[in-house]
Short mmCIF file of C-alpha atoms in Angstrom, two decimals:
data_model
loop_
_atom_site.label_atom_id
_atom_site.label_comp_id
_atom_site.label_asym_id
_atom_site.label_seq_id
_atom_site.Cartn_x
_atom_site.Cartn_y
_atom_site.Cartn_z
CA MET A 1 84.39 -59.31 -89.63
CA ILE A 2 86.73 -61.88 -91.14
CA LYS A 3 87.34 -63.44 -87.74
CA ASP A 4 83.66 -64.33 -87.47
CA LEU A 5 84.09 -66.67 -90.42
CA VAL A 6 86.52 -68.93 -88.61
CA GLN A 7 86.15 -68.31 -84.89
CA SER A 8 83.34 -70.79 -84.30
CA ALA A 9 85.38 -73.55 -85.94
CA ILE A 10 88.55 -73.10 -83.90
CA ASP A 11 88.84 -75.98 -81.43
CA GLU A 12 91.48 -78.07 -79.67
CA GLU A 13 92.49 -79.64 -82.97
CA SER A 14 93.19 -76.39 -84.79
CA LYS A 15 94.16 -74.08 -81.92
CA PRO A 16 97.94 -74.74 -82.13
CA TYR A 17 97.85 -73.64 -85.79
CA TRP A 18 96.06 -70.39 -85.02
CA ASP A 19 98.18 -69.74 -81.93
CA GLY A 20 101.32 -70.29 -84.00
CA LEU A 21 100.27 -67.62 -86.47
CA LYS A 22 99.88 -65.10 -83.65
CA ASN A 23 103.57 -65.76 -82.87
CA GLU A 24 104.51 -65.47 -86.57
CA LYS A 25 105.06 -69.19 -86.97
CA LEU A 26 103.41 -71.35 -89.65
CA PHE A 27 102.81 -74.74 -88.13
CA ILE A 28 102.04 -77.77 -90.25
CA GLN A 29 102.09 -81.38 -89.10
CA TYR A 30 104.33 -84.37 -89.67
CA CYS A 31 103.48 -88.06 -89.33
CA ASP A 32 106.24 -89.99 -87.60
CA ASP A 33 104.96 -93.28 -88.96
CA CYS A 34 104.71 -92.62 -92.70
CA GLN A 35 107.00 -89.56 -92.62
CA GLN A 36 104.72 -87.34 -94.64
CA TYR A 37 103.62 -83.78 -94.01
CA ILE A 38 100.00 -82.94 -93.33
CA PHE A 39 97.90 -79.84 -93.87
CA TYR A 40 95.31 -78.88 -92.63
CA PRO A 41 95.73 -79.95 -89.00
CA ARG A 42 94.33 -83.32 -88.01
CA THR A 43 94.65 -85.79 -85.17
CA ILE A 44 94.87 -88.76 -87.53
CA CYS A 45 97.16 -89.06 -90.52
CA PRO A 46 95.20 -88.97 -93.81
CA HIS A 47 97.98 -90.97 -95.47
CA CYS A 48 98.36 -93.93 -93.06
CA PHE A 49 95.82 -93.39 -90.23
CA SER A 50 98.56 -93.17 -87.64
CA GLU A 51 98.05 -90.93 -84.63
CA LYS A 52 101.80 -90.30 -84.23
CA ILE A 53 101.50 -86.76 -85.47
CA ARG A 54 103.56 -83.81 -84.34
CA TRP A 55 103.53 -80.12 -85.05
CA GLN A 56 106.42 -78.73 -87.04
CA GLU A 57 107.20 -75.20 -88.13
CA SER A 58 107.14 -74.83 -91.92
CA CYS A 59 110.06 -73.22 -93.72
CA GLY A 60 107.45 -70.85 -95.14
CA ASN A 61 108.73 -71.18 -98.69
CA GLY A 62 106.85 -72.59 -101.59
CA LYS A 63 105.51 -71.96 -105.05
CA ILE A 64 102.19 -71.00 -106.57
CA TYR A 65 100.19 -74.08 -107.62
CA SER A 66 97.37 -71.95 -109.00
CA TYR A 67 95.86 -68.51 -108.43
CA THR A 68 93.01 -66.27 -109.43
CA VAL A 69 92.44 -62.55 -109.36
CA VAL A 70 89.12 -62.10 -107.59
CA HIS A 71 87.11 -59.27 -109.14
CA GLN A 72 83.81 -59.93 -107.45
CA ALA A 73 84.06 -60.68 -103.76
CA PHE A 74 81.50 -61.10 -101.02
CA GLY A 75 80.94 -60.22 -97.39
CA PRO A 76 83.85 -58.59 -95.60
CA PHE A 77 86.03 -58.96 -98.72
CA LYS A 78 83.79 -57.00 -101.07
CA SER A 79 85.64 -53.71 -100.82
CA GLU A 80 89.08 -55.32 -101.18
CA ALA A 81 88.58 -56.59 -104.76
CA PRO A 82 90.53 -57.06 -106.90
CA PHE A 83 92.83 -59.28 -104.87
CA VAL A 84 94.78 -62.45 -105.54
CA VAL A 85 93.97 -65.78 -103.90
CA GLY A 86 96.05 -68.81 -104.66
CA ILE A 87 96.93 -72.32 -103.65
CA ILE A 88 100.49 -72.46 -102.38
CA GLU A 89 102.51 -75.65 -102.48
CA LEU A 90 104.94 -75.43 -99.59
CA ASP A 91 108.43 -76.89 -99.97
CA GLU A 92 107.31 -79.62 -97.55
CA GLY A 93 104.83 -80.74 -100.22
CA VAL A 94 101.51 -79.75 -98.67
CA ARG A 95 99.17 -77.23 -100.25
CA MET A 96 97.25 -74.42 -98.60
CA MET A 97 95.03 -71.59 -99.73
CA SER A 98 96.27 -68.06 -99.13
CA ARG A 99 96.47 -64.53 -100.43
CA ILE A 100 99.32 -63.66 -102.74
CA LEU A 101 100.96 -60.25 -102.40
CA GLY A 102 103.31 -58.54 -104.80
CA ASP A 103 103.56 -57.07 -108.26
CA LYS A 104 100.65 -58.55 -110.25
CA ASP A 105 102.91 -58.96 -113.30
CA GLN A 106 105.11 -61.32 -111.31
CA ILE A 107 102.30 -63.53 -110.07
CA ALA A 108 102.34 -66.76 -112.07
CA ILE A 109 101.96 -70.46 -111.55
CA ASP A 110 105.22 -72.01 -110.28
CA GLN A 111 106.47 -68.59 -109.12
CA GLU A 112 108.30 -68.85 -105.78
CA VAL A 113 106.74 -67.28 -102.73
CA SER A 114 107.46 -66.97 -99.03
CA VAL A 115 105.20 -66.52 -96.06
CA VAL A 116 104.45 -63.16 -94.45
CA PHE A 117 102.33 -62.85 -91.34
CA GLN A 118 99.50 -60.41 -91.77
CA GLU A 119 97.35 -59.20 -88.91
CA VAL A 120 94.09 -58.73 -90.81
CA GLU A 121 92.05 -57.93 -87.73
CA ASN A 122 92.80 -57.45 -84.09
CA ASP A 123 93.99 -60.87 -82.85
CA LEU A 124 93.64 -62.57 -86.25
CA VAL A 125 96.94 -63.25 -88.00
CA LEU A 126 96.89 -65.02 -91.37
CA PRO A 127 99.74 -66.50 -93.39
CA TYR A 128 99.89 -64.58 -96.66
CA PHE A 129 102.49 -65.25 -99.33
CA GLN A 130 104.72 -62.72 -101.02
CA VAL A 131 106.18 -63.23 -104.48
CA LYS A 132 109.96 -63.47 -104.22
CA GLU A 133 111.91 -60.83 -106.12
CA LEU A 134 112.93 -62.08 -109.53
CA MET B 1 75.65 -104.01 -124.06
CA LYS B 2 75.99 -106.13 -120.96
CA SER B 3 73.95 -104.19 -118.39
CA ASP B 4 70.96 -105.91 -116.83
CA ARG B 5 67.72 -103.99 -117.19
CA ILE B 6 67.05 -103.73 -113.48
CA ALA B 7 65.41 -100.35 -113.33
CA ALA B 8 64.31 -97.49 -115.54
CA ILE B 9 63.42 -93.86 -115.31
CA VAL B 10 59.71 -93.78 -116.00
CA GLY B 11 58.74 -90.19 -115.21
CA VAL B 12 60.39 -86.77 -115.22
CA ALA B 13 59.27 -83.19 -114.73
CA GLU B 14 60.40 -79.72 -113.80
CA SER B 15 58.51 -77.33 -111.57
CA ASP B 16 58.15 -73.67 -112.49
CA LEU B 17 61.63 -72.38 -113.24
CA GLY B 18 63.43 -69.06 -113.28
CA LYS B 19 61.91 -66.67 -110.76
CA THR B 20 59.21 -68.21 -108.61
CA PRO B 21 58.32 -65.58 -106.02
CA GLY B 22 55.75 -66.85 -103.56
CA LYS B 23 56.82 -70.46 -103.90
CA ASN B 24 59.05 -72.24 -101.41
CA VAL B 25 61.30 -75.26 -101.88
CA LEU B 26 58.59 -77.72 -100.84
CA GLN B 27 55.99 -76.31 -103.23
CA LEU B 28 58.43 -76.57 -106.12
CA GLN B 29 59.27 -80.19 -105.31
CA ALA B 30 55.63 -81.12 -104.85
CA GLN B 31 54.75 -79.53 -108.18
CA ALA B 32 57.54 -81.43 -109.95
CA ALA B 33 56.70 -84.71 -108.17
CA LYS B 34 53.03 -84.52 -109.19
CA LEU B 35 53.93 -83.81 -112.81
CA ALA B 36 56.54 -86.59 -112.89
CA LEU B 37 54.01 -89.09 -111.53
CA GLU B 38 51.53 -88.01 -114.20
CA ASP B 39 54.26 -88.42 -116.79
CA ALA B 40 54.89 -91.95 -115.52
CA GLY B 41 51.25 -92.91 -115.18
CA LEU B 42 51.74 -93.69 -111.50
CA THR B 43 50.22 -92.29 -108.33
CA LYS B 44 51.64 -91.09 -105.03
CA ASN B 45 50.66 -94.42 -103.48
CA ASP B 46 53.05 -96.25 -105.79
CA ILE B 47 56.09 -94.49 -104.29
CA ASP B 48 57.88 -96.60 -101.73
CA ALA B 49 61.28 -94.89 -101.66
CA VAL B 50 62.16 -91.22 -101.31
CA PHE B 51 65.41 -89.56 -102.33
CA THR B 52 66.15 -85.85 -102.01
CA ALA B 53 69.05 -83.55 -101.24
CA GLY B 54 69.44 -79.94 -100.34
CA ASN B 55 70.50 -77.55 -97.65
CA TRP B 56 66.97 -76.39 -96.99
CA ALA B 57 66.29 -78.59 -93.97
CA TRP B 58 67.96 -80.41 -91.12
CA ALA B 59 66.56 -83.66 -92.51
CA PRO B 60 65.19 -82.90 -95.97
CA ASN B 61 63.64 -86.33 -96.53
CA LEU B 62 61.56 -86.07 -93.38
CA MET B 63 60.25 -82.64 -94.26
CA LEU B 64 59.57 -83.51 -97.89
CA ALA B 65 57.87 -86.85 -97.28
CA GLU B 66 55.68 -85.37 -94.56
CA TYR B 67 54.68 -82.51 -96.86
CA LEU B 68 53.85 -84.94 -99.68
CA GLY B 69 52.08 -87.37 -97.37
CA ILE B 70 54.41 -90.26 -98.17
CA GLN B 71 55.62 -92.88 -95.70
CA PRO B 72 58.50 -94.56 -97.55
CA LYS B 73 60.07 -97.88 -96.73
CA TYR B 74 63.43 -96.70 -98.03
CA THR B 75 64.96 -93.26 -97.76
CA ASP B 76 68.24 -91.67 -98.89
CA SER B 77 69.39 -88.07 -98.56
CA THR B 78 72.90 -88.51 -99.88
CA ASN B 79 74.20 -84.98 -100.36
CA ILE B 80 77.32 -84.66 -102.47
CA GLY B 81 76.27 -81.33 -103.96
CA GLY B 82 75.05 -80.97 -107.53
CA SER B 83 75.80 -84.56 -108.45
CA SER B 84 73.58 -85.95 -105.68
CA PHE B 85 70.74 -86.86 -108.02
CA GLU B 86 72.84 -88.98 -110.36
CA ALA B 87 74.02 -90.75 -107.20
CA HIS B 88 70.39 -91.17 -106.13
CA VAL B 89 69.64 -92.88 -109.44
CA GLY B 90 72.51 -95.27 -108.84
CA HIS B 91 71.39 -95.91 -105.28
CA ALA B 92 67.81 -96.49 -106.45
CA VAL B 93 68.99 -99.13 -108.92
CA ALA B 94 70.95 -100.83 -106.14
CA GLY B 95 67.93 -100.76 -103.82
CA ILE B 96 65.63 -102.13 -106.49
CA LYS B 97 68.14 -104.84 -107.36
CA ALA B 98 68.27 -105.79 -103.68
CA GLY B 99 64.49 -106.06 -103.63
CA LEU B 100 64.05 -103.29 -101.10
CA PHE B 101 61.51 -101.21 -103.04
CA GLU B 102 59.90 -100.85 -106.48
CA VAL B 103 59.33 -97.15 -107.17
CA ALA B 104 61.58 -94.30 -106.06
CA LEU B 105 60.85 -90.59 -106.14
CA ILE B 106 63.88 -88.32 -106.50
CA THR B 107 63.30 -84.58 -106.10
CA TYR B 108 65.10 -81.29 -105.74
CA GLY B 109 63.91 -77.76 -105.21
CA SER B 110 65.56 -74.43 -104.57
CA THR B 111 64.67 -70.77 -104.46
CA ASN B 112 68.23 -69.55 -104.94
CA LYS B 113 67.06 -66.57 -107.00
CA THR B 114 64.23 -65.09 -105.01
CA ASN B 115 64.84 -66.46 -101.53
CA PRO B 116 68.39 -67.77 -101.20
CA SER B 117 68.20 -67.91 -97.42
CA ASN B 118 66.32 -71.20 -97.52
CA SER B 119 69.00 -72.79 -99.66
CA MET B 120 72.03 -71.84 -97.59
CA PHE B 121 74.05 -73.89 -95.18
CA LYS B 122 77.02 -72.76 -93.11
CA SER B 123 79.58 -75.07 -91.56
CA PRO B 124 83.09 -73.70 -91.34
CA LEU B 125 84.71 -76.72 -89.63
CA THR B 126 87.44 -77.66 -92.12
CA ALA B 127 86.78 -74.53 -94.17
CA GLN B 128 88.45 -72.44 -91.46
CA TYR B 129 91.69 -72.76 -93.44
CA GLU B 130 90.14 -71.26 -96.58
CA LEU B 131 87.33 -68.89 -95.61
CA PRO B 132 89.48 -65.99 -94.36
CA TYR B 133 91.12 -65.45 -97.76
CA GLY B 134 87.92 -64.29 -99.47
CA LEU B 135 87.77 -66.69 -102.42
CA PRO B 136 84.18 -66.49 -103.71
CA THR B 137 82.62 -69.96 -103.59
CA PRO B 138 82.25 -71.85 -105.79
CA VAL B 139 83.37 -69.69 -108.74
CA GLY B 140 86.80 -68.91 -107.30
CA ALA B 141 87.62 -72.58 -106.91
CA TYR B 142 86.69 -73.29 -110.52
CA ALA B 143 88.78 -70.28 -111.57
CA LEU B 144 91.80 -71.82 -109.84
CA ALA B 145 91.25 -75.00 -111.83
CA ALA B 146 90.82 -73.08 -115.10
CA MET B 147 94.00 -71.11 -114.48
CA ARG B 148 95.94 -74.30 -113.82
CA HIS B 149 94.51 -75.97 -116.93
CA MET B 150 95.53 -72.99 -119.06
CA HIS B 151 99.01 -73.05 -117.56
CA GLN B 152 99.45 -76.77 -118.06
CA PHE B 153 97.87 -77.23 -121.47
CA GLY B 154 97.59 -73.82 -123.12
CA THR B 155 93.79 -73.85 -122.96
CA THR B 156 92.35 -70.44 -123.93
CA SER B 157 89.44 -68.28 -122.82
CA GLU B 158 88.10 -68.57 -126.37
CA GLN B 159 87.90 -72.35 -126.01
CA LEU B 160 85.99 -72.02 -122.74
CA ALA B 161 83.69 -69.49 -124.42
CA GLU B 162 82.89 -72.02 -127.17
CA ILE B 163 81.04 -74.04 -124.54
CA ALA B 164 78.92 -71.10 -123.36
CA VAL B 165 78.06 -70.07 -126.92
CA ALA B 166 77.08 -73.59 -128.00
CA THR B 167 74.98 -74.08 -124.88
CA ARG B 168 73.12 -70.81 -125.53
CA LYS B 169 72.25 -72.07 -129.02
CA TRP B 170 70.52 -75.07 -127.44
CA ALA B 171 68.75 -72.75 -124.99
CA ALA B 172 67.35 -70.79 -127.91
CA LEU B 173 65.50 -73.99 -128.88
CA ASN B 174 64.06 -74.54 -125.40
CA GLU B 175 61.16 -72.33 -124.39
CA LYS B 176 61.77 -73.13 -120.73
CA ALA B 177 65.32 -71.73 -120.85
CA TYR B 178 65.95 -68.58 -118.81
CA MET B 179 68.45 -66.99 -121.23
CA ARG B 180 67.75 -67.49 -124.94
CA GLU B 181 69.34 -64.52 -126.72
CA PRO B 182 72.23 -65.66 -128.94
CA ILE B 183 75.74 -64.83 -127.75
CA ALA B 184 79.09 -64.84 -129.55
CA ILE B 185 82.52 -65.77 -128.26
CA GLU B 186 83.38 -62.05 -128.00
CA ASP B 187 80.36 -61.53 -125.73
CA VAL B 188 81.73 -64.10 -123.31
CA LEU B 189 85.23 -62.61 -123.42
CA ASN B 190 83.86 -59.07 -123.02
CA SER B 191 81.56 -59.93 -120.14
CA ARG B 192 82.71 -58.75 -116.74
CA LYS B 193 85.46 -60.69 -115.05
CA ILE B 194 84.39 -62.55 -111.93
CA ALA B 195 87.55 -64.45 -110.98
CA ASP B 196 90.34 -64.73 -113.56
CA PRO B 197 90.16 -66.39 -116.02
CA LEU B 198 86.36 -66.80 -115.68
CA HIS B 199 83.96 -64.16 -116.99
CA LEU B 200 80.32 -63.68 -116.11
CA LEU B 201 79.23 -65.72 -119.14
CA ASP B 202 81.52 -68.59 -118.12
CA CYS B 203 79.29 -68.93 -115.04
CA CYS B 204 75.95 -70.65 -114.61
CA LEU B 205 72.73 -68.83 -113.93
CA VAL B 206 71.24 -68.38 -110.51
CA THR B 207 67.57 -69.34 -110.71
CA ASP B 208 64.76 -70.92 -108.74
CA GLY B 209 63.51 -74.30 -109.75
CA GLY B 210 62.67 -77.87 -108.88
CA GLY B 211 62.69 -81.23 -110.56
CA ALA B 212 61.55 -84.79 -110.04
CA VAL B 213 62.56 -88.16 -111.44
CA ILE B 214 60.73 -91.46 -110.91
CA VAL B 215 62.80 -94.65 -110.98
CA ALA B 216 60.94 -97.96 -111.15
CA SER B 217 61.82 -101.63 -111.25
CA SER B 218 61.74 -103.38 -114.63
CA ASN B 219 58.57 -105.12 -113.52
CA VAL B 220 56.74 -101.83 -112.92
CA ALA B 221 58.38 -100.04 -115.85
CA SER B 222 57.27 -102.62 -118.40
CA LYS B 223 53.60 -102.10 -117.48
CA LEU B 224 53.52 -98.34 -118.02
CA ASN B 225 52.34 -96.42 -121.06
CA LYS B 226 55.53 -94.58 -121.92
CA LYS B 227 58.66 -96.38 -122.99
CA PRO B 228 61.06 -96.86 -120.09
CA VAL B 229 64.47 -95.24 -120.15
CA TRP B 230 66.79 -97.89 -118.81
CA ILE B 231 69.53 -97.15 -116.31
CA LEU B 232 72.38 -99.09 -117.87
CA GLY B 233 75.33 -97.92 -115.84
CA HIS B 234 76.27 -95.68 -112.97
CA GLY B 235 79.32 -94.71 -110.99
CA GLU B 236 80.16 -92.17 -108.31
CA SER B 237 83.19 -90.84 -106.53
CA HIS B 238 84.53 -87.86 -104.62
CA SER B 239 88.08 -86.70 -104.20
CA HIS B 240 88.08 -83.75 -101.79
CA ASN B 241 85.91 -81.15 -100.13
CA THR B 242 87.94 -77.93 -100.01
CA ILE B 243 89.61 -76.89 -103.26
CA ALA B 244 93.15 -76.69 -101.81
CA ASN B 245 92.82 -80.43 -101.16
CA MET B 246 91.99 -81.40 -104.73
CA PRO B 247 94.75 -83.85 -105.65
CA ASP B 248 95.16 -82.42 -109.17
CA LEU B 249 93.22 -79.27 -110.13
CA THR B 250 92.82 -80.50 -113.70
CA VAL B 251 91.64 -84.06 -113.03
CA THR B 252 88.24 -84.73 -111.46
CA SER B 253 86.94 -87.95 -109.98
CA ALA B 254 84.89 -88.38 -113.16
CA VAL B 255 87.86 -90.53 -114.15
CA GLU B 256 86.52 -93.07 -111.64
CA SER B 257 82.77 -92.51 -111.83
CA GLY B 258 82.80 -92.46 -115.62
CA LYS B 259 84.90 -95.59 -115.92
CA ARG B 260 82.55 -97.54 -113.69
CA ALA B 261 79.46 -96.29 -115.50
CA PHE B 262 80.84 -97.26 -118.91
CA GLU B 263 81.96 -100.65 -117.61
CA MET B 264 78.58 -101.38 -116.08
CA ALA B 265 76.74 -100.34 -119.23
CA GLY B 266 79.16 -102.27 -121.40
CA ILE B 267 79.30 -99.58 -124.06
CA SER B 268 82.00 -97.40 -125.56
CA HIS B 269 82.30 -93.62 -125.78
CA ASP B 270 81.47 -93.43 -129.47
CA GLU B 271 78.10 -95.07 -128.85
CA ILE B 272 76.87 -92.10 -126.80
CA ASP B 273 74.36 -90.08 -128.83
CA VAL B 274 73.78 -87.20 -126.44
CA ALA B 275 75.68 -85.94 -123.39
CA GLU B 276 74.22 -83.97 -120.51
CA ILE B 277 77.23 -82.73 -118.56
CA TYR B 278 77.05 -80.54 -115.48
CA ASP B 279 77.96 -77.02 -116.54
CA SER B 280 78.22 -74.93 -113.42
CA PHE B 281 81.04 -73.19 -115.27
CA THR B 282 82.53 -73.64 -118.71
CA ILE B 283 85.66 -75.17 -117.15
CA THR B 284 83.51 -77.80 -115.41
CA VAL B 285 82.50 -79.18 -118.79
CA LEU B 286 86.00 -79.09 -120.20
CA LEU B 287 87.51 -80.98 -117.25
CA THR B 288 84.65 -83.49 -117.31
CA LEU B 289 85.03 -84.32 -121.00
CA GLU B 290 88.69 -85.10 -120.38
CA ALA B 291 88.11 -87.07 -117.19
CA LEU B 292 85.34 -89.14 -118.76
CA GLY B 293 87.70 -90.03 -121.59
CA PHE B 294 85.93 -88.34 -124.50
CA CYS B 295 89.33 -86.79 -125.20
CA LYS B 296 92.79 -86.95 -123.69
CA PRO B 297 93.91 -84.80 -120.73
CA GLY B 298 94.63 -81.31 -121.99
CA GLU B 299 92.68 -81.75 -125.21
CA GLY B 300 89.32 -80.51 -123.93
CA GLY B 301 89.85 -77.08 -125.49
CA ALA B 302 90.35 -78.52 -128.94
CA PHE B 303 87.47 -80.96 -128.41
CA VAL B 304 84.87 -78.22 -127.86
CA SER B 305 86.22 -75.85 -130.54
CA GLY B 306 84.33 -75.07 -133.73
CA GLN B 307 80.96 -75.27 -131.97
CA ARG B 308 81.19 -79.03 -131.90
CA THR B 309 78.73 -79.29 -129.00
CA ALA B 310 76.13 -76.93 -130.52
CA PRO B 311 72.97 -77.93 -132.41
CA GLY B 312 74.14 -79.58 -135.62
CA GLY B 313 77.58 -80.37 -134.16
CA ASP B 314 78.78 -83.94 -133.94
CA PHE B 315 78.80 -83.99 -130.11
CA PRO B 316 75.36 -82.80 -128.96
CA MET B 317 75.74 -81.68 -125.36
CA ASN B 318 73.56 -79.91 -122.80
CA THR B 319 70.66 -79.85 -125.16
CA ASN B 320 68.27 -78.06 -122.79
CA GLY B 321 70.57 -75.03 -122.59
CA GLY B 322 72.37 -76.27 -119.49
CA GLY B 323 73.09 -74.59 -116.23
CA LEU B 324 74.69 -71.84 -118.26
CA SER B 325 71.47 -70.77 -120.01
CA TYR B 326 68.44 -72.89 -119.03
CA CYS B 327 68.31 -72.96 -115.25
CA HIS B 328 70.60 -73.49 -112.28
CA PRO B 329 69.02 -73.43 -108.85
CA GLY B 330 72.21 -74.41 -107.00
CA MET B 331 72.21 -78.19 -107.36
CA TYR B 332 71.61 -78.70 -111.04
CA GLY B 333 72.05 -82.45 -111.41
CA ILE B 334 68.40 -83.46 -111.53
CA PHE B 335 67.79 -81.36 -114.64
CA LEU B 336 70.47 -83.28 -116.55
CA LEU B 337 68.50 -86.47 -115.97
CA ILE B 338 65.21 -84.88 -117.01
CA GLU B 339 66.65 -83.70 -120.33
CA ALA B 340 68.39 -86.99 -121.10
CA VAL B 341 65.16 -88.91 -120.57
CA ARG B 342 63.24 -86.54 -122.85
CA GLN B 343 65.91 -86.88 -125.54
CA LEU B 344 65.80 -90.67 -125.38
CA ARG B 345 62.01 -90.60 -125.60
CA GLY B 346 62.16 -88.30 -128.61
CA GLU B 347 60.12 -85.58 -126.87
CA CYS B 348 62.38 -82.59 -127.56
CA SER B 349 60.83 -81.21 -130.79
CA SER B 350 63.13 -78.60 -132.35
CA ARG B 351 66.11 -79.51 -130.15
CA GLN B 352 65.68 -83.26 -130.55
CA VAL B 353 68.90 -85.10 -131.28
CA GLU B 354 68.03 -87.41 -134.13
CA ASN B 355 67.96 -91.07 -133.30
CA ALA B 356 69.18 -90.59 -129.72
CA LYS B 357 69.43 -94.05 -128.18
CA LEU B 358 72.14 -93.73 -125.53
CA ALA B 359 72.74 -90.76 -123.24
CA LEU B 360 75.46 -89.96 -120.77
CA VAL B 361 74.48 -87.88 -117.75
CA HIS B 362 77.21 -86.51 -115.54
CA GLY B 363 76.86 -84.53 -112.33
CA THR B 364 79.54 -82.55 -110.53
CA GLY B 365 79.20 -81.29 -106.97
CA GLY B 366 80.96 -79.02 -104.54
CA VAL B 367 84.14 -77.44 -105.85
CA LEU B 368 84.90 -80.13 -108.46
CA SER B 369 84.60 -82.39 -105.43
CA SER B 370 82.10 -85.09 -106.30
CA THR B 371 81.11 -86.75 -109.54
CA SER B 372 78.39 -89.16 -110.49
CA THR B 373 77.85 -90.59 -113.94
CA VAL B 374 74.76 -92.34 -115.29
CA ILE B 375 74.32 -93.98 -118.67
CA LEU B 376 70.77 -94.24 -119.93
CA GLY B 377 69.33 -96.14 -122.86
CA GLY B 378 66.02 -95.93 -124.65
CA ASP B 379 63.81 -98.96 -124.90
#
């Protein structure tokens, strides 16, 4: 179960992020003091240590910073291989890990992607990214 | 050379390596510790500081010291992954300089091959944003870095393979190495893909094994039979924990740890005779060579081409066969130190680098997360 991997870690700090995904919204954070975006969710700004942090919905667009085709996977992912995991740089500037969907020939570093909300298990929605049509 | 001769490595040893069924992590460390003390000409009673790291206990130092029957007056279980032991060396020098202790025992042991359950640790706290995507750890993270390096600089799979092939040639000269059969670049490229662009032979071994290193003050070191190997410089740093948070996938914190180690030692890159550089994956080595300043960013591929790091090449590196071919029980850093000391003592017979006087040892931990650099010099 993929959910087992994260469930024990979900707490008051991360719950708004996970709840947002269930409503097909990708929430990142913004620091009102230093005016920089933050991911993953925190209660203190890693740039300036301010606590004036608010949740903000991401535009969901970005580009591929790097990716790999996973041929040998483990645990609940074993049967899914090969699949593509990448680091996405959102237009807001923050990076996050995700799956990349789309024609494998079109997956490349700097390729533009946009978020899609994937229910991978009952009650677990993840932000995946889809390569934009060229 | 400006470094003060505060402390030296005076004893090193491995435990049984490879597959060690029937031995647990404490047995392996005890075996290595006993052999390292014999190597140094010291006894258990001389140890007054204990350093270890691993995921095999809630408080590894407590378990280890109790098992060995040691009551230390200084203890340090800094765990920054595979580079922990280079950090321990640095911390031991600092402690000795401060007058806190005279003789430190540094150990590691793991049964990753035959009993991985006692080497595993699970804590998803900040990993909750990465775990559900199925990236195999750590290889997938290193693959992301390799892909980015190829994109940015045109680095090729052949260039990465050069590292694996050269390292295997050193392993062929080391009877303790787990994999000794020669391999060619084509063998690396034709080995099964694990996570693009990394193949099976771009990846380190999974073995059992333990190691021990004894660090002593200059006062103690000068009275022993074997020539001390002086710790001339050290530096450490870490830049991230989860791979998506690495500031630049092609630049490791070796930029910082290496700079400080060179500055402290007061030597230049071209004075290094032998380099022992953490090779969890071929890309680990390539990124490290660039970050340490042996070549410019993006030039690592060219630097390792033409079997430059192999026996007979002009940049002898990973002379024991490395994590790629000699052994890799999960946190490999202690074995880099052991080999560097043996090279500087001239104890390496057929794989001895001629006239080796200065060695660079560099550990990497986590997913390119932590780095620790040590520069050692023979007496």
